[in-house]
Coordinates of C-alpha atoms in Angstrom, one line a residue:
Chain A
X1 CA -26.6 -41.0 8.8
X2 CA -30.2 -40.2 7.7
X3 CA -30.0 -37.0 9.7
X4 CA -26.8 -35.9 8.1
X5 CA -28.2 -36.6 4.7
X6 CA -31.3 -34.6 5.3
X7 CA -29.2 -31.8 6.7
X8 CA -27.2 -31.8 3.4
X9 CA -30.4 -32.0 1.4
X10 CA -31.9 -29.1 3.2
X11 CA -28.6 -27.2 2.8
X12 CA -28.6 -27.8 -0.9
X13 CA -32.2 -26.7 -1.1
X14 CA -31.3 -23.4 0.5
X15 CA -28.5 -23.0 -2.0
X16 CA -30.9 -23.8 -4.9
X17 CA -33.3 -21.3 -3.6
X18 CA -30.6 -18.6 -3.7
X19 CA -30.6 -18.2 0.1
X20 CA -27.3 -16.9 1.6
X21 CA -25.5 -19.2 4.0
X22 CA -24.4 -17.4 7.1
X23 CA -21.5 -18.2 9.5
X24 CA -23.6 -19.9 12.2
X25 CA -25.7 -22.0 9.7
X26 CA -25.0 -25.7 9.4
X27 CA -22.9 -26.5 6.3
X28 CA -21.2 -29.6 5.0
X29 CA -17.5 -30.0 5.9
X30 CA -16.6 -29.9 2.2
X31 CA -18.3 -26.6 1.7
X32 CA -16.5 -25.1 4.7
X33 CA -13.2 -26.5 3.5
X34 CA -13.6 -25.3 0.0
X35 CA -14.5 -21.8 1.1
X36 CA -11.6 -21.6 3.6
X37 CA -9.2 -22.7 0.8
X38 CA -10.6 -20.3 -1.7
X39 CA -11.0 -17.3 0.6
X40 CA -7.6 -17.7 2.1
X41 CA -6.0 -18.1 -1.3
X42 CA -7.7 -14.9 -2.3
X43 CA -6.6 -13.1 0.9
X44 CA -3.0 -14.3 0.4
X45 CA -3.1 -13.1 -3.2
X46 CA -4.1 -9.6 -2.1
X47 CA -1.2 -9.5 0.4
X48 CA 1.4 -11.0 -1.9
X49 CA 0.0 -8.8 -4.7
X50 CA 1.1 -5.7 -2.7
X51 CA 4.7 -6.6 -3.5
X52 CA 5.0 -6.3 -7.3
X53 CA 3.2 -3.0 -7.2
X54 CA 4.7 -1.7 -4.0
X55 CA 8.0 -2.2 -5.8
X56 CA 7.2 0.9 -7.8
X57 CA 5.9 3.3 -5.1
X58 CA 9.3 4.9 -4.5
X59 CA 9.8 5.3 -8.3
X60 CA 6.4 6.5 -9.4
X61 CA 7.0 9.3 -11.9
X62 CA 4.7 12.0 -10.5
X63 CA 3.0 13.1 -7.3
X64 CA -0.4 12.1 -8.7
X65 CA 0.8 8.6 -9.7
X66 CA 2.6 8.1 -6.4
X67 CA -0.4 9.0 -4.4
X68 CA -2.7 6.8 -6.5
X69 CA -0.3 3.8 -6.3
X70 CA 0.1 4.2 -2.5
X71 CA -3.7 4.3 -2.2
X72 CA -4.1 1.3 -4.4
X73 CA -1.6 -0.9 -2.6
X74 CA -3.2 0.2 0.6
X75 CA -6.6 -0.9 -0.7
X76 CA -5.1 -4.3 -1.4
X77 CA -4.0 -4.6 2.2
X78 CA -7.6 -3.7 3.1
X79 CA -9.0 -6.4 0.8
X80 CA -6.7 -8.9 2.5
X81 CA -8.2 -7.8 5.8
X82 CA -11.8 -8.2 4.7
X83 CA -11.0 -11.7 3.3
X84 CA -9.1 -12.9 6.4
X85 CA -12.1 -11.7 8.4
X86 CA -14.5 -13.7 6.1
X87 CA -12.3 -16.8 6.6
X88 CA -12.4 -16.2 10.3
X89 CA -16.2 -16.6 10.3
X90 CA -15.6 -20.1 9.1
X91 CA -13.3 -20.9 12.0
X92 CA -9.9 -20.3 10.2
X93 CA -7.8 -17.8 12.2
X94 CA -5.5 -15.4 10.5
X95 CA -2.3 -16.7 12.3
X96 CA -3.1 -20.2 11.0
X97 CA -3.7 -19.1 7.5
X98 CA -0.5 -17.0 7.4
X99 CA 1.4 -19.9 8.7
X100 CA 0.1 -21.9 5.7
X101 CA 1.2 -19.2 3.4
X102 CA 4.6 -18.9 4.9
X103 CA 5.3 -22.6 4.9
X104 CA 4.2 -22.9 1.2
X105 CA 1.1 -25.0 2.0
X106 CA -1.3 -22.4 0.8
X107 CA -1.3 -21.0 -2.7
X108 CA -1.8 -17.5 -3.9
X109 CA -2.5 -16.2 -7.4
X110 CA 0.4 -17.1 -9.7
X111 CA 0.2 -13.8 -11.5
X112 CA 2.1 -12.2 -8.6
X113 CA 5.1 -14.4 -9.4
X114 CA 5.9 -12.3 -12.4
X115 CA 8.1 -9.2 -12.1
X116 CA 7.1 -5.6 -12.6
X117 CA 10.0 -4.4 -14.7
X118 CA 9.0 -1.0 -16.0
X119 CA 6.5 1.7 -15.0
X120 CA 4.2 0.5 -17.9
X121 CA 3.9 -2.7 -15.9
X122 CA 2.0 -0.8 -13.2
X123 CA -0.4 0.3 -15.9
X124 CA -0.7 -3.2 -17.4
X125 CA -1.2 -4.8 -14.0
X126 CA -4.0 -2.4 -13.3
X127 CA -5.7 -2.9 -16.7
X128 CA -5.2 -6.6 -17.3
X129 CA -4.5 -8.2 -13.9
X130 CA -7.1 -6.2 -12.1
X131 CA -9.4 -6.5 -15.1
X132 CA -9.2 -10.3 -14.9
X133 CA -9.6 -10.3 -11.2
X134 CA -12.8 -8.2 -11.5
X135 CA -14.2 -10.7 -14.0
X136 CA -13.8 -13.4 -11.4
X137 CA -14.9 -11.3 -8.5
X138 CA -18.0 -9.8 -9.9
X139 CA -19.3 -13.4 -10.2
X140 CA -18.2 -14.0 -6.6
X141 CA -20.4 -11.1 -5.4
X142 CA -23.3 -13.6 -5.8
X143 CA -21.5 -16.5 -4.0
X144 CA -23.7 -18.5 -1.7
X145 CA -21.7 -17.8 1.4
X146 CA -22.9 -14.4 2.8
X147 CA -19.8 -13.0 4.4
X148 CA -17.7 -13.8 1.3
X149 CA -20.2 -12.3 -1.1
X150 CA -20.5 -9.1 0.9
X151 CA -16.6 -8.8 1.1
X152 CA -16.5 -9.2 -2.6
X153 CA -19.0 -6.4 -3.2
X154 CA -16.8 -3.9 -1.4
X155 CA -13.7 -5.3 -3.1
X156 CA -15.2 -5.1 -6.6
X157 CA -16.0 -1.4 -6.3
X158 CA -12.4 -0.6 -5.5
X159 CA -10.9 -2.9 -8.1
X160 CA -12.8 -1.3 -10.9
X161 CA -11.3 2.0 -9.8
X162 CA -7.9 0.5 -9.9
X163 CA -8.5 -0.9 -13.3
X164 CA -9.4 2.5 -14.7
X165 CA -6.3 4.0 -13.1
X166 CA -4.1 1.3 -14.8
X167 CA -5.7 2.0 -18.1
X168 CA -5.2 5.7 -17.6
X169 CA -1.5 5.2 -17.0
X170 CA -1.2 3.3 -20.3
X171 CA -3.3 5.9 -22.2
X172 CA -1.1 8.7 -21.0
X173 CA 2.0 6.8 -22.0
X174 CA 0.6 6.0 -25.5
X175 CA 0.1 9.7 -26.1
X176 CA 3.7 10.2 -25.2
X177 CA 7.1 9.5 -26.8
X178 CA 8.1 6.4 -28.9
X179 CA 10.1 5.1 -25.9
X180 CA 6.9 5.2 -23.8
X181 CA 4.8 3.5 -26.4
X182 CA 7.4 0.8 -26.7
X183 CA 7.4 0.4 -23.0
X184 CA 3.6 -0.1 -23.0
X185 CA 3.6 -2.7 -25.8
X186 CA 6.4 -4.6 -24.1
X187 CA 4.5 -4.7 -20.8
X188 CA 1.3 -5.8 -22.5
X189 CA 3.2 -8.6 -24.3
X190 CA 4.5 -9.9 -21.0
X191 CA 1.2 -9.6 -19.0
X192 CA -1.3 -10.9 -21.5
X193 CA -0.8 -14.6 -21.3
X194 CA -0.3 -14.7 -17.5
X195 CA -3.5 -12.7 -17.2
X196 CA -5.4 -15.3 -19.2
X197 CA -3.9 -18.0 -16.9
X198 CA -5.5 -16.2 -13.9
X199 CA -8.8 -17.9 -14.6
X200 CA -7.2 -21.2 -13.8
X201 CA -7.1 -24.5 -15.7
X202 CA -9.4 -25.3 -18.5
X203 CA -12.8 -26.6 -17.4
X204 CA -12.0 -30.2 -18.3
X205 CA -8.9 -30.0 -16.0
X206 CA -10.4 -28.2 -13.1
X207 CA -11.0 -30.7 -10.3
X208 CA -12.9 -28.6 -7.8
X209 CA -15.1 -26.8 -10.2
X210 CA -18.2 -29.0 -10.4
X211 CA -18.8 -29.1 -6.7
X212 CA -18.2 -25.4 -6.3
X213 CA -20.8 -24.7 -9.1
X214 CA -23.3 -27.0 -7.3
X215 CA -22.7 -25.1 -4.1
X216 CA -22.9 -21.8 -6.0
X217 CA -19.5 -20.7 -4.6
X218 CA -18.7 -20.4 -8.2
X219 CA -21.2 -19.2 -10.8
X220 CA -19.3 -19.3 -14.0
X221 CA -16.7 -21.7 -15.2
X222 CA -13.0 -20.8 -15.7
X223 CA -13.4 -21.0 -19.5
X224 CA -16.5 -18.8 -19.5
X225 CA -14.9 -16.1 -17.4
X226 CA -11.7 -16.3 -19.5
X227 CA -13.8 -15.8 -22.7
X228 CA -15.6 -12.8 -21.2
X229 CA -12.2 -11.3 -20.3
X230 CA -10.8 -11.7 -23.8
X231 CA -14.0 -10.2 -25.3
X232 CA -13.8 -7.2 -23.0
X233 CA -10.1 -6.6 -23.5
X234 CA -9.7 -6.7 -27.3
X235 CA -11.7 -3.5 -28.0
X236 CA -9.9 -1.8 -25.1
X237 CA -6.5 -2.7 -26.6
X238 CA -7.6 -1.2 -29.9
X239 CA -8.5 2.1 -28.3
X240 CA -5.2 2.0 -26.6
X241 CA -3.3 1.2 -29.8
X242 CA -1.6 -1.9 -28.6
X243 CA -1.7 -5.5 -29.8
X244 CA -1.9 -8.8 -27.8
X245 CA 0.9 -11.3 -28.5
X246 CA -1.4 -13.9 -30.0
X247 CA -1.4 -14.4 -33.8
X248 CA -4.6 -16.6 -33.5
X249 CA -6.6 -13.9 -31.8
X250 CA -9.6 -13.0 -34.1
X251 CA -13.3 -12.3 -34.0
X252 CA -15.5 -15.3 -34.7
X253 CA -18.7 -14.1 -36.5
X254 CA -20.5 -17.4 -35.8
X255 CA -19.9 -17.5 -32.0
X256 CA -19.8 -13.7 -31.5
X257 CA -16.7 -14.1 -29.5
X258 CA -12.9 -13.5 -29.9
X259 CA -11.1 -16.8 -30.3
X260 CA -7.6 -17.1 -29.1
X261 CA -4.5 -19.3 -29.2
X262 CA -3.7 -22.2 -26.8
X263 CA -2.5 -21.3 -23.4
X264 CA 0.9 -22.6 -22.4
X265 CA -0.3 -24.9 -19.6
X266 CA 3.2 -26.1 -18.9
X267 CA 4.2 -22.6 -17.9
X268 CA 1.0 -22.3 -15.9
X269 CA 1.8 -25.4 -13.8
X270 CA 5.5 -24.5 -13.6
X271 CA 4.6 -21.2 -11.9
X272 CA 1.8 -22.7 -9.7
X273 CA 4.3 -25.3 -8.5
X274 CA 6.8 -22.7 -7.4
X275 CA 9.1 -22.2 -10.3
X276 CA 8.0 -18.9 -11.7
X277 CA 10.3 -15.9 -12.1
X278 CA 9.6 -14.4 -8.6
X279 CA 8.0 -17.2 -6.4
X280 CA 11.0 -17.4 -4.1
X281 CA 11.3 -13.6 -3.7
X282 CA 7.6 -13.1 -3.0
X283 CA 7.4 -15.7 -0.3
X284 CA 10.7 -14.7 1.2
X285 CA 9.5 -11.1 1.4
X286 CA 6.4 -12.1 3.2
X287 CA 8.3 -14.5 5.6
X288 CA 10.8 -11.8 6.3
X289 CA 8.2 -9.1 7.1
X290 CA 6.5 -11.6 9.4
X291 CA 9.6 -12.7 11.2
X292 CA 11.0 -9.2 11.6
X293 CA 7.7 -8.1 13.0
X294 CA 7.5 -10.9 15.6
X295 CA 9.0 -8.7 18.4
X296 CA 6.6 -5.9 17.5
X297 CA 3.6 -8.2 17.8
X298 CA 4.9 -9.6 21.1
X299 CA 5.3 -6.1 22.4
X300 CA 1.8 -5.1 21.4
X301 CA 0.4 -8.3 23.1
X302 CA 2.5 -7.7 26.3
X303 CA 1.3 -4.1 26.5
X304 CA -2.3 -5.0 26.0
X305 CA -2.0 -7.7 28.7
X306 CA -0.5 -5.1 31.1
X307 CA -3.3 -2.7 30.4
X308 CA -5.9 -5.3 31.0
X309 CA -4.3 -6.1 34.4
X310 CA -4.1 -2.4 35.3
X311 CA -7.7 -1.9 34.4
X312 CA -8.9 -4.9 36.4
X313 CA -6.8 -4.0 39.5
X314 CA -8.4 -0.5 39.2
X315 CA -11.8 -2.0 39.2
X316 CA -10.9 -4.3 42.1
Chain B
X1 CA 6.6 35.7 -3.6
X2 CA 9.5 36.7 -1.5
X3 CA 12.5 34.5 -1.4
X4 CA 12.3 33.9 2.3
X5 CA 8.7 32.7 1.9
X6 CA 9.7 30.4 -0.9
X7 CA 12.6 28.9 1.1
X8 CA 10.3 28.4 4.1
X9 CA 7.7 26.7 2.0
X10 CA 10.3 24.4 0.5
X11 CA 11.4 23.3 3.9
X12 CA 7.8 22.5 4.8
X13 CA 7.2 20.6 1.6
X14 CA 10.5 18.8 1.3
X15 CA 10.2 17.5 4.9
X16 CA 6.8 15.9 4.1
X17 CA 7.9 14.6 0.7
X18 CA 11.0 12.9 1.9
X19 CA 9.5 11.4 5.0
X20 CA 6.5 10.2 2.9
X21 CA 8.9 8.7 0.4
X22 CA 10.6 6.8 3.3
X23 CA 7.3 5.5 4.7
X24 CA 6.3 4.4 1.2
X25 CA 9.2 1.9 1.4
X26 CA 7.3 0.1 4.1
X27 CA 4.2 -0.6 2.0
X28 CA 3.8 -4.4 1.9
X29 CA 6.4 -5.1 4.5
X30 CA 4.8 -4.1 7.8
X31 CA 4.8 -6.3 10.9
X32 CA 1.0 -6.4 11.1
X33 CA -1.4 -5.9 8.2
X34 CA -3.3 -3.1 10.1
X35 CA 0.0 -1.3 10.8
X36 CA 1.0 -1.6 7.1
X37 CA -2.2 0.2 6.2
X38 CA -1.8 2.8 8.9
X39 CA 1.8 3.7 7.8
X40 CA 0.7 3.9 4.2
X41 CA -2.1 6.2 5.3
X42 CA 0.4 8.5 6.9
X43 CA 2.6 8.5 3.8
X44 CA -0.5 9.5 1.8
X45 CA -1.2 12.4 4.1
X46 CA 2.3 13.6 4.1
X47 CA 2.8 13.5 0.4
X48 CA -0.6 15.0 -0.1
X49 CA 0.3 18.0 2.1
X50 CA 3.6 18.3 0.4
X51 CA 1.8 18.4 -2.9
X52 CA -0.3 21.4 -1.7
X53 CA 2.8 23.4 -0.9
X54 CA 4.4 22.4 -4.2
X55 CA 1.3 23.5 -6.1
X56 CA 1.3 26.8 -4.3
X57 CA 4.9 27.4 -5.4
X58 CA 4.2 26.1 -8.9
X59 CA 1.3 28.5 -9.4
X60 CA 3.4 31.4 -8.2
X61 CA 6.4 30.5 -10.3
X62 CA 4.7 29.2 -13.5
X63 CA 6.1 25.7 -13.0
X64 CA 4.6 22.2 -12.6
X65 CA 4.1 20.6 -9.1
X66 CA 6.3 17.7 -10.1
X67 CA 9.2 20.0 -11.0
X68 CA 10.0 20.4 -7.3
X69 CA 10.2 16.8 -6.1
X70 CA 11.3 15.3 -9.4
X71 CA 13.8 17.7 -11.0
X72 CA 15.8 19.4 -8.2
X73 CA 19.1 17.9 -7.0
X74 CA 20.1 17.1 -3.4
X75 CA 21.6 20.5 -2.6
X76 CA 18.3 22.2 -3.5
X77 CA 16.3 20.0 -1.1
X78 CA 15.6 21.7 2.2
X79 CA 14.2 18.9 4.3
X80 CA 15.5 18.4 7.9
X81 CA 18.0 15.5 8.3
X82 CA 15.6 13.5 10.4
X83 CA 13.3 12.8 7.5
X84 CA 15.9 11.3 5.2
X85 CA 17.2 8.8 7.8
X86 CA 16.7 5.1 6.8
X87 CA 13.6 3.2 8.1
X88 CA 15.6 0.7 10.1
X89 CA 13.3 -1.6 12.0
X90 CA 9.7 -0.8 13.2
X91 CA 11.0 0.9 16.3
X92 CA 13.3 3.1 14.4
X93 CA 10.5 4.1 12.0
X94 CA 8.2 4.8 14.9
X95 CA 10.8 6.9 16.8
X96 CA 11.6 8.9 13.8
X97 CA 7.9 9.4 13.1
X98 CA 7.1 10.4 16.6
X99 CA 9.8 13.0 16.8
X100 CA 8.6 14.4 13.5
X101 CA 4.9 14.3 14.4
X102 CA 5.6 16.2 17.7
X103 CA 7.0 19.0 15.6
X104 CA 4.6 18.7 12.7
X105 CA 1.4 18.7 14.6
X106 CA 2.3 21.6 16.8
X107 CA 3.7 23.5 13.9
X108 CA 0.4 23.2 12.0
X109 CA -1.6 24.0 15.1
X110 CA 0.1 27.4 15.2
X111 CA 0.4 27.8 11.5
X112 CA -3.4 27.9 11.1
X113 CA -3.0 31.6 12.1
X114 CA -0.5 32.3 9.3
X115 CA -0.6 35.7 7.7
X116 CA -0.4 33.8 4.3
X117 CA -3.9 32.7 3.5
X118 CA -2.8 29.8 1.4
X119 CA -0.5 28.4 4.0
X120 CA -3.1 28.9 6.7
X121 CA -5.6 27.0 4.6
X122 CA -3.2 24.1 4.1
X123 CA -2.5 24.0 7.8
X124 CA -6.2 23.9 8.6
X125 CA -6.7 21.0 6.3
X126 CA -3.7 19.0 7.5
X127 CA -3.7 19.6 11.2
X128 CA -6.4 16.9 11.8
X129 CA -4.3 14.4 9.9
X130 CA -1.2 15.3 11.8
X131 CA -3.1 14.9 15.1
X132 CA -3.9 11.3 14.1
X133 CA -0.2 10.7 13.1
X134 CA 0.9 11.9 16.5
X135 CA -1.5 9.7 18.3
X136 CA -0.5 6.7 16.2
X137 CA 3.2 7.1 16.6
X138 CA 2.9 8.2 20.3
X139 CA 0.8 5.1 21.1
X140 CA 3.4 2.9 19.4
X141 CA 6.2 4.5 21.4
X142 CA 4.2 3.7 24.6
X143 CA 3.4 0.2 23.4
X144 CA 7.0 -0.6 22.6
X145 CA 8.4 1.2 25.6
X146 CA 6.0 -0.5 28.0
X147 CA 5.8 -3.8 26.1
X148 CA 8.5 -6.5 26.5
X149 CA 12.0 -6.0 27.8
X150 CA 13.3 -6.4 24.3
X151 CA 10.9 -3.9 22.7
X152 CA 11.7 -1.4 25.6
X153 CA 15.5 -1.6 24.8
X154 CA 14.9 -1.4 21.1
X155 CA 12.7 1.7 21.2
X156 CA 15.0 3.4 23.7
X157 CA 17.9 2.9 21.4
X158 CA 15.8 4.2 18.5
X159 CA 14.9 7.4 20.3
X160 CA 18.5 7.9 21.3
X161 CA 19.6 7.3 17.7
X162 CA 17.4 10.1 16.3
X163 CA 17.7 12.5 19.2
X164 CA 20.5 14.5 17.6
X165 CA 18.1 15.4 14.8
X166 CA 15.4 16.8 17.1
X167 CA 16.5 20.4 17.4
X168 CA 17.0 21.1 13.7
X169 CA 13.3 21.2 13.3
X170 CA 12.9 24.1 15.8
X171 CA 16.0 26.1 14.9
X172 CA 15.0 28.7 12.3
X173 CA 17.1 29.4 9.2
X174 CA 17.5 33.0 8.2
X175 CA 14.7 32.6 5.8
X176 CA 12.5 31.1 8.4
X177 CA 13.3 33.9 10.9
X178 CA 12.2 36.4 8.3
X179 CA 9.0 34.4 7.7
X180 CA 8.3 34.2 11.4
X181 CA 8.7 38.0 11.7
X182 CA 6.2 38.4 8.9
X183 CA 3.7 36.1 10.6
X184 CA 3.9 33.5 7.8
X185 CA 5.5 30.9 10.0
X186 CA 4.6 30.6 13.7
X187 CA 7.2 31.3 16.4
X188 CA 9.3 28.1 16.5
X189 CA 10.0 28.6 20.2
X190 CA 6.3 28.2 20.9
X191 CA 6.1 25.1 18.7
X192 CA 9.2 23.7 20.5
X193 CA 7.6 24.2 23.9
X194 CA 4.4 22.4 22.9
X195 CA 6.3 19.6 21.1
X196 CA 8.7 19.1 24.0
X197 CA 5.9 18.8 26.5
X198 CA 4.1 16.2 24.4
X199 CA 7.3 14.4 23.9
X200 CA 8.1 14.3 27.6
X201 CA 4.7 13.0 28.6
X202 CA 4.8 10.2 26.0
X203 CA 8.3 9.2 26.9
X204 CA 7.3 9.1 30.6
X205 CA 4.3 6.9 29.9
X206 CA 6.4 4.7 27.8
X207 CA 8.9 4.3 30.7
X208 CA 11.6 5.7 28.4
X209 CA 14.4 8.1 29.3
X210 CA 14.7 11.4 27.4
X211 CA 18.2 11.6 25.9
X212 CA 20.2 14.5 27.1
X213 CA 23.3 16.5 26.1
X214 CA 24.0 15.1 22.6
X215 CA 25.5 16.9 19.7
X216 CA 22.8 18.4 17.6
X217 CA 23.0 17.6 13.9
X218 CA 21.6 20.1 11.3
X219 CA 22.1 21.4 7.9
X220 CA 19.3 19.9 5.9
X221 CA 17.3 23.1 5.8
X222 CA 20.2 24.8 4.1
X223 CA 20.7 22.0 1.6
X224 CA 23.6 20.3 3.5
X225 CA 22.3 16.7 3.8
X226 CA 23.4 13.3 4.9
X227 CA 24.5 10.9 2.2
X228 CA 21.2 9.1 2.3
X229 CA 19.3 11.8 0.4
X230 CA 21.2 11.2 -2.9
X231 CA 19.9 7.6 -3.0
X232 CA 16.4 8.6 -2.1
X233 CA 16.4 11.1 -5.0
X234 CA 18.1 8.6 -7.4
X235 CA 15.1 6.3 -6.9
X236 CA 12.4 8.9 -6.7
X237 CA 13.5 10.9 -9.8
X238 CA 14.7 8.0 -11.9
X239 CA 11.9 8.0 -14.5
X240 CA 11.7 11.8 -14.8
X241 CA 15.4 12.0 -15.3
X242 CA 15.7 9.0 -17.7
X243 CA 13.0 10.3 -20.0
X244 CA 13.3 14.1 -19.9
X245 CA 10.1 16.0 -20.7
X246 CA 7.9 12.9 -20.9
X247 CA 4.4 13.0 -19.3
X248 CA 3.3 10.1 -17.1

């Protein structure tokens, strides 16, 4: 018992000294579990996140936009790969994690349970959803677990590129016809509140936050990150010429921040708990891809096994 | 630009555009994350190459690159029938891709020597990508053919299914014949020989049987398509046609 305590003390000391924890280092079970949960949720979010945007690849309105969207959704698959690999360093295999996703045990970001209804949604998702994601992810680049922090550095670079692309889609549309402008405002109206919800429950209702902060997995609280996102987005909306659907949104001279209305937490929990507009479709699409791919994975395994035997009999 | 050159370029471009569009349907739905990425990569390469040909036409004709994929109707598309066939399952997509890659890679390899500088430059740029596509789809044909009993049967059926579309790629239209005479396109007989030999060696390694003696289906290069193309275009062109003249 004394030994375990001192191990934990030493571990915390390393965290406090800003040392990175690596895969083979000793770590408390809770730290490992928290990381696996968080990293796998993030990986699943990348993979499920491919669906609402992938939905528009075949309908993208120009060659330039189609190529950019294909590349973006492909990047998300790549992010999923980095993150599943980071989770593997903690002893959580990809098959096991996918099983948790497919059986509904693991969560993914609720934002992807909203539908992409028009082309402007692809712009709004890039600007707001990727913008909110970056806010979270930049902070994670300094997370105490080395493999996670390093994966986040790569991911952040690509995400900020995606965000600019999304904003550019909207800018182009705002210079266009009235119908296009209307399409943009409608998309922003629908994506604004769900984007604010991406930062998770308010700090007072966030059960895992204190421990994560102590372990420096998390550096900034949900509410701090949300405020930064609002402060960043309001001037961008002004340049774009759109408004956010919040009558209470205004600049507070005293705090130097934009204050905003109350988030509909009922909606937040409804979507988290599986009753958003697209929860069933998203999960069904992932399960279907996995099930229909089973014979392909079996074939690849069988072939690899045959090759191994052929090689070993050649050596013999 | 001569009309036969224009028609020949449209065949090149539309093949890549339509197949790339089909592959784009897979994005997010692949059987393995790595393969999802690989297929999207191929879609990017194909549409990227198509874009180069469309840009060439657009510069010559004073149009915009998007006018070609987004504003023409089905009868004006010149892609071969193979490229517009539905994705089906992974084995179908792989078989369709492999047949196309056999043609595409060897075409580009020969087209590097095109008398048209611009076409030669595009071929030079794309031939390395096409080599990768061919090795990807060829490896998967082998893996599925020599994998499990089930995958063997599935990929054999897929190869049989697309076999009627094989010869259209190597059968020149009048315009292509003219372009071959002018050295703009390579001799499609030579492309056929190289493609066939690659195809046979991969099928043999995959323990698959090369289909024989089936009716050959063609017409796409002259604008006579299967019913699938109309739906592809309805989706692909929907925004441009719903909001005429808008920029995106």
